[in-house]
Amino acid sequence: MCGIIGYIGQKQVLPILIDGLRRLEYRGYDSAGVAVVRNGSIELRRSAGKLARLEEVIANHPLEGEYGIGHTRWATHGRPTEENAHPHIDCTGRVVVVHNGIIENYLDLKAQLQKEGHTFVTETDTEIVAHLVEREMQDDGLENATRRALLYMRGLFALVLMSADDPNKIVAVRNGPPIVVGLGDGEFFVASDIPAILSHTRDVVFLGDEEMAVITPSGVEFTDYAGRAVSNKSTRVAWDPVMAEKAGYKQFMLKEIEQPMAIKETVLGRTSLESGKVFLHEIQIPDAVLRATERVVILACGTSWHAALVGKFMIESLARVPVDVDYGSEYRYRDPIVSKNTLAIVITQSGETADTMAALREAKKKGARSIAICNVVGSMATRETEGTVYTHAGPEIGVASTKAFTSQLVALHMLAIYLGQIRGTLTPDQARPHIEGLMQLPLLLEQTLKSDALTEEIAKKFHQRSDFLYLGRGINYPIALEGALKLKEISYIHAEGYPAGEMKHGPIALIDEQMPIVTIAPDDHVFEKMVGNIQEAKARGGSVIALASEKQTAMQRLLDEHDFLITVPDAHPLITPVLMVVPLQLLSYHIAVRRGCDVDQPRNLAKSVTVE
C-alpha cells in the first residue's frame, strides 16, 4: 500500500522522484523520503507526515543526485515518524532500500543480524532488508546479493534497492505487491503504480511474482529469483497523463464522481442494439464451458464486494445460474467447496488486491475457471485469469472508490448479458432493453449529477450527526452498504447499511430524532415495501433522506419539512444501482468537506490493499 518511485537516466532525478511521489501519495501519506546517489555516496531526505513536509526538508537541505528512489508510506510496522520513514540504509550507509509489503519473519531475522553485529535504528521490518543485502554483498553485483538475501525472507513484498558499491543500477523485486517498470528513451523508471510515471512514458512492464528487474542506463534485464531470464512483454498504457490530474476540481474524488465518460468508455464497442448482443472478446473461455457452468462465485473486497453483491442479482436474473459472493479476505481460510463447472469472477480495480488474488488462486487450485473485472491493463489479476472485462475507467486517484465502482457495475451487467446469451437464457429481444439502458446511462448520469446542489444542502443540515442508517431492498441493498461505507471512509461518521427488510430485526432500535435514515426506493417491485420502511422510520422520529425515481411522485407525500427527497431518472431496474449510488457519493463528499476531512486521503486508508 506504499508508493515507490525510482529513476535512472539523463534528467535531474529529484524533480522526477518528487513528482512521482505526489502522484502516488494516495497509496500512503504517513511519511515520505528519497535517496539519491551522487559521487559514489548515498544521500537521504525523509520526513514524517505528507509529502509537503518532505519538500520543506529538501528546501532547507537541498540535494542532487545522478539516480535515485523515493517512497511514500502507509505504516504497517513502526510508527509514522521520520526515523521510520523510507528509504532505509544498512550499517555502512552503502545499501538503501524502499519497500511495500510485510517481511513476516523480520523479528527473527533482526535478532540474528543483531547477534552478527548489525545495528538497527528503526522499528520497521524494512530495515532488515538493507542489512541482509549488506551482509550478502560480494563482488557479483547488487542483484546477486539481493537474490541471496531473498532466501531468508518470508512474506509479501516489493523491494527497490540501490548500492553505492554497485553504481548506476537499481534492482526491483516483486513477491506480491505490484512493481511496474517504465521504458523511456534512454531512461527507465520503476514504480508501484502507473500514475507515477505516466507523464514520462506509457510503455510499461509489470513484474510477475518472484521476478526481478535489474535497471541500468543501458536497459532492463528481467529474471526470476534464481537469475534465469524471463520474457516480459511491454504493455502500452492507454491512459492519458491528464486523466491522472485534478483538471480544475478541488479534489480527485469530486472529479471522479463525474462519471459519464468512465461509463461510456466501459460500454464503448462492446454492445450492439441491432444484434441484441454484447461482445466480450477478452474472455478466452470457450462458450461450451460457460454453457456448462453450474455455479458462479464472485470474489472481492471492500467496495468491489458491494459491486459483487449487485452482480449476483444481475447474473442470476439474466444467466439463470446460482451465484455466491465471498469476501476475498475470508475465502481461502475455510477450505471452500469448488464444485464441478464453477466459474470464479474476481473484481479488483487495481488487479493487485492481495486478498482477492489469494482467493482467485485458491479457486483455481480447486478447479474453477476464472474471469477478472479490472481497471488496470496488464495487472496481476488480468494475467492470472482466463479473460478480463476491463472497465476502462482511467486512473482513480481518490482513495474512496467512485467511478471504479460504477464502472464495475456496468461491466457486471454486460457480463451477465454475455453469459445469458451464451447460455441461451436471454434472447436478443430480451437483451435489447438492457443494452439500450447501458447506452443511455451516460446521459442519465449527467441528469443525476444535477443533484449535487441538493446533496450539499443536505450535508449542511446533517454533517454534525454521529450516526447514519442506510436502507435498501433487492438489488439496491448493496447500494445502501456502499453509501454507508463511503460516509465512514471519508467523513469518519459511524454509518450502517442494511437490507430494509432487516430493519425490524434490530436496527430499528437505533432510530430516534438524531438519526438520519437514507432510503433507496426506485420504481421497482419492492417500492411499496420501502414506503413501509420509511413510514416506520418516521414514526420513530427519524429524519429521512429518500432516493427515488422521478416518477415516484407519491414519495413526496410521505415526507415533511425535516426530510429530503433526491430523485434520479427512471431506468431499467438493473440500471438503477448506478444512478442511486451517485447522490450517495456526493452526499458523503459534501459531509466530509463540511467536517474538514481530507476526502482524497482519509486517515488510516490507502488506495490498494496489496498485503494482508
Coordinates of C-alpha atoms in Angstrom, one line a residue:
M1 CA 0.0 0.0 0.0
C2 CA 3.0 2.3 0.0
G3 CA 4.2 4.3 -3.0
I4 CA 7.5 3.6 -4.7
I5 CA 9.3 5.5 -7.4
G6 CA 12.8 5.2 -9.0
Y7 CA 14.6 6.8 -11.9
I8 CA 17.8 6.3 -13.8
G9 CA 18.6 8.4 -16.9
Q10 CA 19.9 11.7 -18.1
K11 CA 17.4 14.0 -16.4
Q12 CA 17.6 15.6 -13.0
V13 CA 16.5 12.9 -10.7
L14 CA 14.9 14.8 -7.8
P15 CA 12.1 16.5 -9.7
I16 CA 11.1 13.1 -11.1
L17 CA 11.1 11.5 -7.7
I18 CA 9.0 14.2 -6.0
D19 CA 6.6 14.4 -8.9
G20 CA 6.2 10.6 -8.8
L21 CA 5.6 10.6 -5.1
R22 CA 3.0 13.3 -5.4
R23 CA 1.1 11.1 -7.9
L24 CA 1.5 8.2 -5.5
E25 CA 0.5 9.9 -2.3
Y26 CA -2.9 8.2 -2.5
R27 CA -1.1 5.0 -1.7
G28 CA 0.3 6.2 1.6
Y29 CA 0.8 9.5 3.3
D30 CA 2.2 8.8 6.8
S31 CA 5.7 9.7 5.8
A32 CA 7.9 10.1 2.8
G33 CA 11.5 10.1 1.7
V34 CA 14.0 10.0 -1.1
A35 CA 17.5 8.6 -1.6
V36 CA 19.9 9.6 -4.4
V37 CA 23.4 8.5 -5.4
R38 CA 25.9 11.3 -6.0
N39 CA 29.7 10.9 -6.5
G40 CA 29.6 7.4 -5.1
S41 CA 27.7 8.2 -1.9
I42 CA 24.0 7.8 -0.9
E43 CA 22.1 10.8 0.4
L44 CA 18.8 10.6 2.2
R45 CA 16.0 13.1 3.0
R46 CA 13.0 11.9 5.0
S47 CA 10.1 13.3 7.0
A48 CA 7.0 12.3 8.9
G49 CA 3.7 13.5 7.5
K50 CA 2.6 14.2 4.0
L51 CA 4.8 14.9 1.0
A52 CA 4.7 18.7 1.5
R53 CA 6.7 18.2 4.7
L54 CA 9.4 16.3 2.8
E55 CA 9.6 19.2 0.3
E56 CA 10.2 21.6 3.1
V57 CA 13.0 19.4 4.4
I58 CA 14.6 19.3 0.9
A59 CA 14.2 23.1 0.5
N60 CA 16.1 23.6 3.8
H61 CA 18.7 20.9 3.0
P62 CA 19.0 20.6 -0.8
L63 CA 20.4 17.5 -2.5
E64 CA 21.3 16.5 -6.0
G65 CA 21.9 13.0 -7.4
E66 CA 22.5 11.0 -10.6
Y67 CA 19.8 8.5 -10.0
G68 CA 17.6 7.6 -7.1
I69 CA 14.5 6.1 -5.4
G70 CA 11.6 7.5 -3.3
H71 CA 8.8 6.3 -1.1
T72 CA 5.6 7.5 0.5
R73 CA 4.5 5.3 3.4
W74 CA 1.4 3.7 4.8
A75 CA 2.6 2.4 8.1
T76 CA 2.4 -1.4 8.9
H77 CA 5.4 -1.9 11.2
G78 CA 6.6 1.1 13.3
R79 CA 5.1 4.5 14.0
P80 CA 4.9 7.1 11.2
T81 CA 8.0 9.0 12.3
E82 CA 10.9 10.5 10.4
E83 CA 13.1 7.7 11.8
N84 CA 10.7 5.0 10.4
A85 CA 10.3 6.7 7.1
H86 CA 11.7 5.1 4.0
P87 CA 14.3 4.8 2.4
H88 CA 16.3 2.7 4.9
I89 CA 20.0 2.1 4.9
D90 CA 22.4 -0.5 6.2
C91 CA 25.1 -0.1 8.8
T92 CA 27.6 1.2 6.2
G93 CA 25.3 3.6 4.5
R94 CA 26.1 2.0 1.2
V95 CA 22.9 0.0 0.6
V96 CA 19.5 1.6 0.5
V97 CA 16.0 0.1 0.1
V98 CA 12.3 1.1 -0.2
H99 CA 9.7 -1.4 0.5
N100 CA 6.0 -2.1 0.1
G101 CA 4.5 -5.1 2.0
I102 CA 5.4 -7.1 5.0
I103 CA 8.5 -9.2 5.9
E104 CA 6.7 -11.7 8.1
N105 CA 9.8 -13.2 9.8
Y106 CA 11.6 -9.8 10.3
L107 CA 11.9 -10.2 14.1
D108 CA 13.8 -13.5 13.8
L109 CA 16.0 -12.0 11.1
K110 CA 16.6 -8.9 13.2
A111 CA 17.7 -10.9 16.2
Q112 CA 20.0 -12.9 14.1
L113 CA 21.5 -9.9 12.4
Q114 CA 22.0 -8.1 15.8
K115 CA 24.0 -11.1 17.0
E116 CA 26.2 -10.7 14.0
G117 CA 26.9 -7.1 14.9
H118 CA 24.4 -5.2 12.9
T119 CA 22.9 -2.0 14.5
F120 CA 19.2 -1.1 13.9
V121 CA 17.8 2.4 14.3
T122 CA 14.1 1.9 13.3
E123 CA 11.1 0.0 14.3
T124 CA 10.4 -1.2 10.8
D125 CA 10.6 -4.6 9.1
T126 CA 12.1 -2.9 6.0
E127 CA 15.4 -2.1 7.7
I128 CA 16.4 -5.8 7.9
V129 CA 16.4 -5.9 4.1
A130 CA 19.2 -3.4 3.9
H131 CA 21.2 -5.3 6.5
L132 CA 20.6 -8.6 4.8
V133 CA 21.8 -7.3 1.5
E134 CA 24.8 -5.6 3.1
R135 CA 25.7 -9.0 4.6
E136 CA 25.4 -10.7 1.2
M137 CA 27.3 -8.1 -0.8
Q138 CA 30.3 -9.7 -2.6
D139 CA 31.8 -8.9 -5.9
D140 CA 29.0 -10.2 -8.1
G141 CA 26.7 -7.2 -8.0
L142 CA 23.7 -5.9 -6.1
E143 CA 21.3 -8.2 -7.9
N144 CA 23.0 -11.4 -6.7
A145 CA 23.3 -10.1 -3.1
T146 CA 19.6 -9.4 -3.2
R147 CA 18.9 -12.9 -4.5
R148 CA 20.8 -14.4 -1.6
A149 CA 19.0 -12.1 0.9
L150 CA 15.6 -13.2 -0.5
L151 CA 16.3 -16.8 0.5
Y152 CA 15.9 -15.7 4.2
M153 CA 12.8 -13.6 3.8
R154 CA 9.1 -14.7 4.2
G155 CA 6.1 -12.6 3.3
L156 CA 4.6 -10.5 0.5
F157 CA 6.8 -7.6 -0.6
A158 CA 8.0 -5.3 -3.3
L159 CA 11.6 -4.0 -3.0
V160 CA 13.6 -1.5 -4.8
L161 CA 17.3 -1.2 -3.9
M162 CA 20.5 0.7 -4.8
S163 CA 24.1 0.3 -3.6
A164 CA 26.9 2.8 -3.8
D165 CA 29.2 -0.1 -4.3
D166 CA 27.4 -1.1 -7.5
P167 CA 26.8 2.2 -9.2
N168 CA 24.3 3.1 -12.0
K169 CA 22.0 0.3 -11.1
I170 CA 18.6 -0.1 -9.5
V171 CA 17.2 -3.5 -8.5
A172 CA 13.5 -4.1 -8.2
V173 CA 11.9 -7.3 -6.8
R174 CA 8.3 -8.4 -6.7
N175 CA 6.6 -11.0 -4.5
G176 CA 3.0 -9.9 -4.1
P177 CA 2.6 -6.1 -4.2
P178 CA 2.9 -4.6 -7.7
I179 CA 6.0 -3.3 -9.4
V180 CA 5.9 -1.7 -12.8
V181 CA 9.0 -0.8 -14.9
G182 CA 8.7 2.2 -17.3
L183 CA 10.6 2.1 -20.5
G184 CA 11.6 5.5 -21.8
D185 CA 14.0 6.9 -24.4
G186 CA 17.4 6.4 -22.7
E187 CA 15.8 6.5 -19.3
F188 CA 14.0 4.0 -17.1
F189 CA 11.5 4.1 -14.3
V190 CA 10.3 1.8 -11.5
A191 CA 7.1 2.4 -9.5
S192 CA 4.4 0.8 -7.5
D193 CA 1.6 2.1 -9.8
I194 CA 1.3 3.6 -13.3
P195 CA 0.3 7.2 -12.5
A196 CA 3.7 7.8 -11.0
I197 CA 5.4 7.5 -14.4
L198 CA 2.5 8.2 -16.8
S199 CA 3.8 11.7 -17.7
H200 CA 7.1 10.2 -18.8
T201 CA 6.2 7.0 -20.6
R202 CA 3.2 4.8 -21.4
D203 CA 5.3 1.7 -22.2
V204 CA 5.5 -0.4 -19.1
V205 CA 6.4 -3.9 -17.9
F206 CA 4.6 -5.5 -15.0
L207 CA 6.8 -7.7 -12.9
G208 CA 5.4 -11.1 -12.0
D209 CA 5.7 -12.7 -8.6
E210 CA 9.2 -13.8 -7.7
E211 CA 10.7 -11.8 -10.5
M212 CA 13.5 -9.2 -10.5
A213 CA 14.3 -6.2 -12.8
V214 CA 17.9 -5.0 -13.0
I215 CA 17.8 -1.5 -14.3
T216 CA 20.8 0.4 -15.7
P217 CA 21.2 3.4 -18.0
S218 CA 21.6 1.0 -20.9
G219 CA 18.5 -1.1 -20.3
V220 CA 16.5 -3.5 -18.1
E221 CA 17.1 -7.2 -17.5
F222 CA 14.2 -9.3 -16.3
T223 CA 14.9 -12.5 -14.4
D224 CA 13.4 -14.8 -11.8
Y225 CA 14.8 -15.1 -8.3
A226 CA 17.3 -17.7 -9.4
G227 CA 18.7 -15.4 -12.1
R228 CA 17.1 -17.2 -15.1
A229 CA 15.9 -14.8 -17.8
V230 CA 12.2 -14.2 -18.1
S231 CA 10.3 -12.8 -21.1
N232 CA 8.2 -9.9 -20.1
K233 CA 6.3 -8.2 -22.8
S234 CA 5.8 -4.4 -22.5
T235 CA 2.3 -3.0 -22.3
R236 CA 1.2 0.3 -23.9
V237 CA -1.0 2.1 -21.3
A238 CA -3.9 3.9 -23.0
W239 CA -4.4 6.3 -20.1
D240 CA -3.7 10.0 -20.9
P241 CA -1.5 11.8 -18.4
V242 CA -4.2 14.4 -18.0
M243 CA -6.5 11.7 -16.7
A244 CA -4.4 11.5 -13.5
E245 CA -4.7 15.3 -12.9
K246 CA -7.4 17.1 -11.0
A247 CA -8.3 19.2 -14.1
G248 CA -9.6 22.1 -12.1
Y249 CA -11.5 20.2 -9.5
K250 CA -10.9 20.8 -5.8
Q251 CA -10.3 17.1 -5.1
F252 CA -9.8 14.0 -7.1
M253 CA -12.9 12.4 -5.6
L254 CA -15.1 15.2 -6.9
K255 CA -13.6 14.8 -10.3
E256 CA -14.1 11.0 -10.2
I257 CA -17.7 11.3 -9.2
E258 CA -18.3 13.0 -12.6
Q259 CA -18.7 9.5 -14.1
P260 CA -20.5 9.7 -17.5
M261 CA -17.2 9.5 -19.5
A262 CA -15.9 6.5 -17.5
I263 CA -19.2 4.6 -18.1
K264 CA -19.1 5.5 -21.8
E265 CA -15.6 4.0 -22.1
T266 CA -16.7 0.9 -20.3
V267 CA -19.5 0.3 -22.7
L268 CA -17.9 1.5 -25.9
G269 CA -17.5 -1.0 -28.7
R270 CA -19.0 -3.9 -26.7
T271 CA -22.7 -3.7 -27.4
S272 CA -24.9 -3.8 -30.5
L273 CA -28.5 -2.8 -30.3
E274 CA -29.1 -4.1 -33.8
S275 CA -28.0 -7.7 -33.0
G276 CA -29.1 -7.5 -29.4
K277 CA -25.7 -8.8 -28.3
V278 CA -22.8 -8.0 -26.0
F279 CA -19.2 -8.7 -27.3
L280 CA -16.5 -9.5 -24.7
H281 CA -13.7 -10.7 -26.8
E282 CA -11.2 -10.6 -23.9
I283 CA -12.8 -13.6 -22.4
Q284 CA -11.0 -16.7 -23.7
I285 CA -13.1 -19.4 -22.0
P286 CA -14.9 -21.5 -24.7
D287 CA -18.6 -21.0 -25.0
A288 CA -19.2 -24.7 -24.2
V289 CA -17.5 -24.3 -20.8
L290 CA -19.6 -21.2 -20.0
R291 CA -22.8 -23.0 -21.0
A292 CA -21.9 -25.9 -18.7
T293 CA -21.2 -23.6 -15.7
E294 CA -23.3 -24.8 -12.8
R295 CA -22.2 -22.2 -10.2
V296 CA -20.6 -18.8 -10.1
V297 CA -18.5 -17.4 -7.2
I298 CA -17.6 -13.8 -7.1
L299 CA -14.6 -12.8 -5.0
A300 CA -13.8 -9.3 -4.0
C301 CA -13.1 -6.9 -1.1
G302 CA -14.4 -3.6 0.1
T303 CA -16.3 -1.5 -2.5
S304 CA -15.7 -4.2 -5.1
W305 CA -17.5 -6.7 -2.8
H306 CA -20.6 -4.4 -2.9
A307 CA -20.4 -4.5 -6.7
A308 CA -20.2 -8.2 -6.5
L309 CA -23.5 -8.3 -4.5
V310 CA -25.2 -6.3 -7.2
G311 CA -23.6 -8.6 -9.8
K312 CA -25.2 -11.6 -8.1
F313 CA -28.7 -10.2 -8.9
M314 CA -27.7 -9.4 -12.5
I315 CA -26.2 -12.8 -13.3
E316 CA -28.9 -14.8 -11.6
S317 CA -31.6 -12.8 -13.3
L318 CA -30.1 -12.9 -16.8
A319 CA -27.9 -16.0 -17.0
R320 CA -30.0 -18.1 -14.6
V321 CA -27.1 -19.6 -12.8
P322 CA -26.6 -19.6 -9.0
V323 CA -24.1 -17.1 -7.7
D324 CA -22.3 -16.9 -4.4
V325 CA -20.4 -13.8 -3.3
D326 CA -17.4 -14.2 -1.0
Y327 CA -15.0 -11.8 0.7
G328 CA -11.6 -12.3 -0.8
S329 CA -10.1 -11.9 2.6
E330 CA -12.0 -14.9 4.0
Y331 CA -12.4 -17.3 1.1
R332 CA -9.3 -19.3 1.3
Y333 CA -9.3 -19.7 5.1
R334 CA -12.3 -22.0 5.3
D335 CA -11.4 -24.7 2.7
P336 CA -14.1 -23.6 0.3
I337 CA -16.1 -26.1 -1.8
V338 CA -15.5 -25.6 -5.5
S339 CA -17.9 -27.9 -7.4
K340 CA -17.6 -29.1 -10.9
N341 CA -18.1 -26.4 -13.6
T342 CA -17.6 -23.5 -11.2
L343 CA -16.8 -20.1 -12.6
A344 CA -14.8 -17.7 -10.4
I345 CA -15.1 -14.0 -11.1
V346 CA -12.7 -11.6 -9.3
I347 CA -13.4 -7.9 -9.1
T348 CA -10.4 -5.6 -8.3
Q349 CA -9.9 -2.1 -9.5
S350 CA -6.1 -2.4 -9.3
G351 CA -5.8 -6.0 -10.3
E352 CA -3.3 -6.4 -7.4
T353 CA -5.5 -6.7 -4.3
A354 CA -3.7 -9.2 -2.2
D355 CA -6.7 -10.9 -0.6
T356 CA -8.6 -11.1 -3.9
M357 CA -5.6 -12.6 -5.7
A358 CA -5.2 -15.2 -2.9
A359 CA -8.8 -16.1 -3.2
L360 CA -8.5 -16.4 -7.0
R361 CA -5.6 -18.8 -6.7
E362 CA -7.5 -20.9 -4.2
A363 CA -10.4 -21.2 -6.5
K364 CA -8.2 -22.0 -9.5
K365 CA -6.3 -24.6 -7.5
K366 CA -9.6 -26.3 -6.7
G367 CA -10.5 -26.4 -10.4
A368 CA -12.5 -23.2 -11.1
R369 CA -12.4 -21.4 -14.4
S370 CA -11.7 -17.6 -14.0
I371 CA -12.6 -14.2 -15.2
A372 CA -11.4 -10.8 -13.9
I373 CA -13.2 -7.5 -13.8
C374 CA -10.4 -5.0 -13.6
N375 CA -9.3 -1.4 -14.5
V376 CA -5.6 -1.9 -15.0
V377 CA -4.3 -3.5 -18.2
G378 CA -1.5 -6.0 -17.5
S379 CA -2.1 -6.2 -13.8
M380 CA -1.7 -9.5 -11.9
A381 CA -5.4 -10.4 -12.0
T382 CA -5.5 -9.9 -15.7
R383 CA -2.6 -12.2 -16.2
E384 CA -3.8 -15.0 -13.9
T385 CA -7.4 -15.3 -15.2
E386 CA -8.6 -16.7 -18.5
G387 CA -10.2 -13.4 -19.5
T388 CA -10.8 -9.9 -18.3
V389 CA -13.7 -7.5 -18.7
Y390 CA -11.7 -4.2 -18.5
T391 CA -13.6 -1.3 -17.0
H392 CA -11.5 1.3 -18.9
A393 CA -12.4 3.9 -16.2
G394 CA -9.0 5.5 -16.3
P395 CA -6.8 6.1 -13.2
E396 CA -8.7 6.5 -10.0
I397 CA -6.6 8.6 -7.5
G398 CA -9.1 9.2 -4.7
V399 CA -8.8 6.6 -2.0
A400 CA -12.6 6.2 -1.7
S401 CA -13.7 4.4 -4.9
T402 CA -16.4 6.1 -7.0
K403 CA -16.1 5.7 -10.8
A404 CA -14.3 2.3 -10.3
F405 CA -17.5 1.1 -8.5
T406 CA -20.0 2.3 -11.1
S407 CA -17.9 1.0 -14.0
Q408 CA -17.7 -2.4 -12.2
L409 CA -21.5 -2.4 -12.0
V410 CA -21.7 -1.7 -15.8
A411 CA -19.1 -4.4 -16.5
L412 CA -21.0 -6.9 -14.4
H413 CA -24.2 -6.0 -16.3
M414 CA -22.5 -6.6 -19.6
L415 CA -21.0 -9.9 -18.4
A416 CA -24.5 -11.0 -17.2
I417 CA -25.9 -10.3 -20.6
Y418 CA -23.0 -12.1 -22.3
L419 CA -23.4 -15.2 -20.1
G420 CA -27.2 -15.1 -20.7
Q421 CA -26.8 -15.0 -24.5
I422 CA -24.2 -17.9 -24.4
R423 CA -26.3 -20.0 -22.1
G424 CA -29.5 -19.4 -24.1
T425 CA -31.4 -17.8 -21.2
L426 CA -31.5 -14.3 -22.9
T427 CA -32.7 -13.8 -26.4
P428 CA -31.6 -10.8 -28.5
D429 CA -35.1 -9.2 -28.0
Q430 CA -34.8 -9.7 -24.2
A431 CA -31.3 -8.3 -24.2
R432 CA -32.1 -5.1 -26.1
P433 CA -33.7 -3.2 -23.2
H434 CA -30.6 -3.8 -21.2
I435 CA -28.2 -2.8 -23.9
E436 CA -30.3 0.3 -24.6
G437 CA -30.2 1.2 -20.9
L438 CA -26.4 0.8 -20.8
M439 CA -26.0 3.0 -23.9
Q440 CA -28.3 5.7 -22.4
L441 CA -26.6 5.5 -19.0
P442 CA -24.0 8.3 -19.5
L443 CA -26.9 10.8 -20.3
L444 CA -28.8 9.5 -17.3
L445 CA -25.8 10.1 -15.1
E446 CA -25.5 13.7 -16.4
Q447 CA -29.0 14.3 -15.2
T448 CA -28.3 12.5 -11.9
L449 CA -25.3 14.8 -11.2
K450 CA -27.7 17.7 -11.0
S451 CA -28.5 16.5 -7.5
D452 CA -25.1 18.0 -6.4
A453 CA -26.6 21.2 -5.0
L454 CA -29.3 19.3 -3.1
T455 CA -26.8 16.9 -1.6
E456 CA -24.7 19.9 -0.5
E457 CA -27.8 21.4 1.2
I458 CA -28.5 18.1 3.0
A459 CA -24.8 18.0 4.1
K460 CA -25.2 21.4 5.8
K461 CA -28.1 20.0 7.9
F462 CA -26.6 16.6 8.8
H463 CA -22.8 16.9 8.8
Q464 CA -22.6 17.1 12.6
R465 CA -24.6 13.9 13.2
S466 CA -22.7 11.0 14.7
D467 CA -24.7 8.1 13.1
F468 CA -26.5 7.3 9.9
L469 CA -28.6 4.4 8.8
Y470 CA -28.8 3.4 5.1
L471 CA -31.6 1.1 3.9
G472 CA -32.3 -0.6 0.5
R473 CA -34.1 -3.6 -0.9
G474 CA -33.3 -6.2 -3.6
I475 CA -30.6 -5.2 -6.0
N476 CA -30.3 -1.8 -4.2
Y477 CA -29.5 -3.1 -0.7
P478 CA -25.8 -3.4 -1.7
I479 CA -26.0 0.3 -2.6
A480 CA -27.1 1.0 0.9
L481 CA -24.0 -0.8 2.1
E482 CA -21.8 1.2 -0.3
G483 CA -23.3 4.5 0.7
A484 CA -22.6 3.8 4.4
L485 CA -19.1 2.7 3.6
K486 CA -18.4 5.9 1.7
L487 CA -19.6 8.0 4.6
K488 CA -17.5 6.1 7.0
E489 CA -14.4 6.2 4.9
I490 CA -14.1 9.9 4.3
S491 CA -16.1 11.7 7.0
Y492 CA -15.4 9.3 9.9
I493 CA -19.1 9.2 10.8
H494 CA -20.5 5.9 12.0
A495 CA -22.9 4.5 9.4
E496 CA -24.6 1.2 8.8
G497 CA -26.2 -0.2 5.7
Y498 CA -28.9 -2.8 5.9
P499 CA -31.4 -4.7 3.7
A500 CA -34.5 -2.7 4.6
G501 CA -36.4 -5.9 5.4
E502 CA -34.0 -6.4 8.3
M503 CA -34.8 -3.1 9.9
K504 CA -37.3 -4.6 12.3
H505 CA -34.9 -7.3 13.2
G506 CA -32.6 -5.0 15.2
P507 CA -31.6 -1.7 13.6
I508 CA -35.0 0.0 14.3
A509 CA -33.9 0.2 17.9
L510 CA -31.3 2.8 16.9
I511 CA -33.8 5.2 15.3
D512 CA -34.5 8.5 17.1
E513 CA -34.6 12.2 16.4
Q514 CA -30.9 12.4 15.9
M515 CA -30.7 9.5 13.4
P516 CA -30.8 10.3 9.6
I517 CA -32.1 7.4 7.6
V518 CA -31.1 7.2 4.0
T519 CA -33.6 5.2 2.0
I520 CA -33.1 3.9 -1.6
A521 CA -36.5 3.5 -3.2
P522 CA -36.5 3.3 -7.0
D523 CA -39.6 2.4 -9.1
D524 CA -39.4 -1.4 -8.8
H525 CA -41.3 -4.3 -7.5
V526 CA -40.3 -3.6 -3.8
F527 CA -41.2 0.1 -3.9
E528 CA -44.2 -0.3 -1.6
K529 CA -42.1 -2.3 0.8
M530 CA -39.7 0.6 1.0
V531 CA -42.6 3.0 1.6
G532 CA -43.5 0.9 4.7
N533 CA -39.9 1.1 6.0
I534 CA -39.9 4.9 5.6
Q535 CA -43.2 5.2 7.5
E536 CA -41.8 3.1 10.3
A537 CA -38.7 5.2 10.5
K538 CA -40.7 8.5 10.6
A539 CA -43.0 7.1 13.2
R540 CA -39.9 6.9 15.5
G541 CA -38.7 10.4 14.9
G542 CA -36.1 9.7 12.3
S543 CA -35.2 12.2 9.6
V544 CA -35.4 10.7 6.1
I545 CA -33.2 11.3 3.1
A546 CA -35.0 9.5 0.4
L547 CA -33.7 8.5 -3.1
A548 CA -36.4 7.7 -5.6
S549 CA -37.2 7.5 -9.3
E550 CA -38.6 10.7 -10.9
K551 CA -42.0 9.0 -11.5
Q552 CA -42.5 8.2 -7.8
T553 CA -44.4 11.4 -7.0
A554 CA -46.1 9.6 -4.2
M555 CA -42.8 9.7 -2.3
Q556 CA -43.1 13.4 -1.6
R557 CA -46.4 13.0 0.3
L558 CA -44.6 10.8 2.8
L559 CA -42.0 13.4 3.7
D560 CA -42.2 16.7 5.8
E561 CA -40.1 19.7 6.3
H562 CA -37.4 17.6 8.2
D563 CA -36.9 15.3 5.3
F564 CA -35.3 15.4 1.9
L565 CA -36.1 13.8 -1.5
I566 CA -33.5 13.2 -4.2
T567 CA -34.8 11.9 -7.5
V568 CA -32.9 10.1 -10.3
P569 CA -34.1 9.4 -13.8
D570 CA -36.3 6.5 -14.4
A571 CA -34.4 3.5 -15.7
H572 CA -34.4 -0.3 -16.0
P573 CA -34.2 -1.9 -12.5
L574 CA -30.8 -3.4 -13.2
I575 CA -29.5 0.1 -14.2
T576 CA -30.8 1.9 -11.1
P577 CA -28.0 0.9 -8.8
V578 CA -25.5 3.0 -10.8
L579 CA -27.9 6.0 -10.7
M580 CA -28.7 5.6 -7.0
V581 CA -25.1 5.5 -5.8
V582 CA -24.0 8.8 -7.3
P583 CA -26.1 11.0 -5.0
L584 CA -24.7 8.9 -2.1
Q585 CA -21.2 9.6 -3.2
L586 CA -21.9 13.3 -3.5
L587 CA -23.5 13.3 0.0
S588 CA -20.5 11.6 1.6
Y589 CA -18.2 14.1 -0.2
H590 CA -20.1 17.2 0.9
I591 CA -20.4 16.0 4.5
A592 CA -16.7 15.2 4.7
V593 CA -15.8 18.6 3.3
R594 CA -18.1 20.3 5.8
R595 CA -16.3 18.4 8.6
G596 CA -12.9 19.5 7.3
C597 CA -11.8 16.0 6.3
D598 CA -9.3 15.2 3.6
V599 CA -11.6 13.4 1.2
D600 CA -8.8 12.2 -1.2
Q601 CA -6.6 10.8 1.6
P602 CA -8.7 9.7 4.5
R603 CA -6.9 8.6 7.6
N604 CA -5.6 5.1 8.0
L605 CA -6.6 4.1 4.5
A606 CA -4.6 3.6 1.3
K607 CA -5.9 3.0 -2.3
S608 CA -4.7 -0.5 -3.0
V609 CA -4.5 -3.2 -0.3
T610 CA -1.6 -5.2 -1.6
V611 CA -0.7 -7.0 1.6
E612 CA -3.0 -8.7 4.2

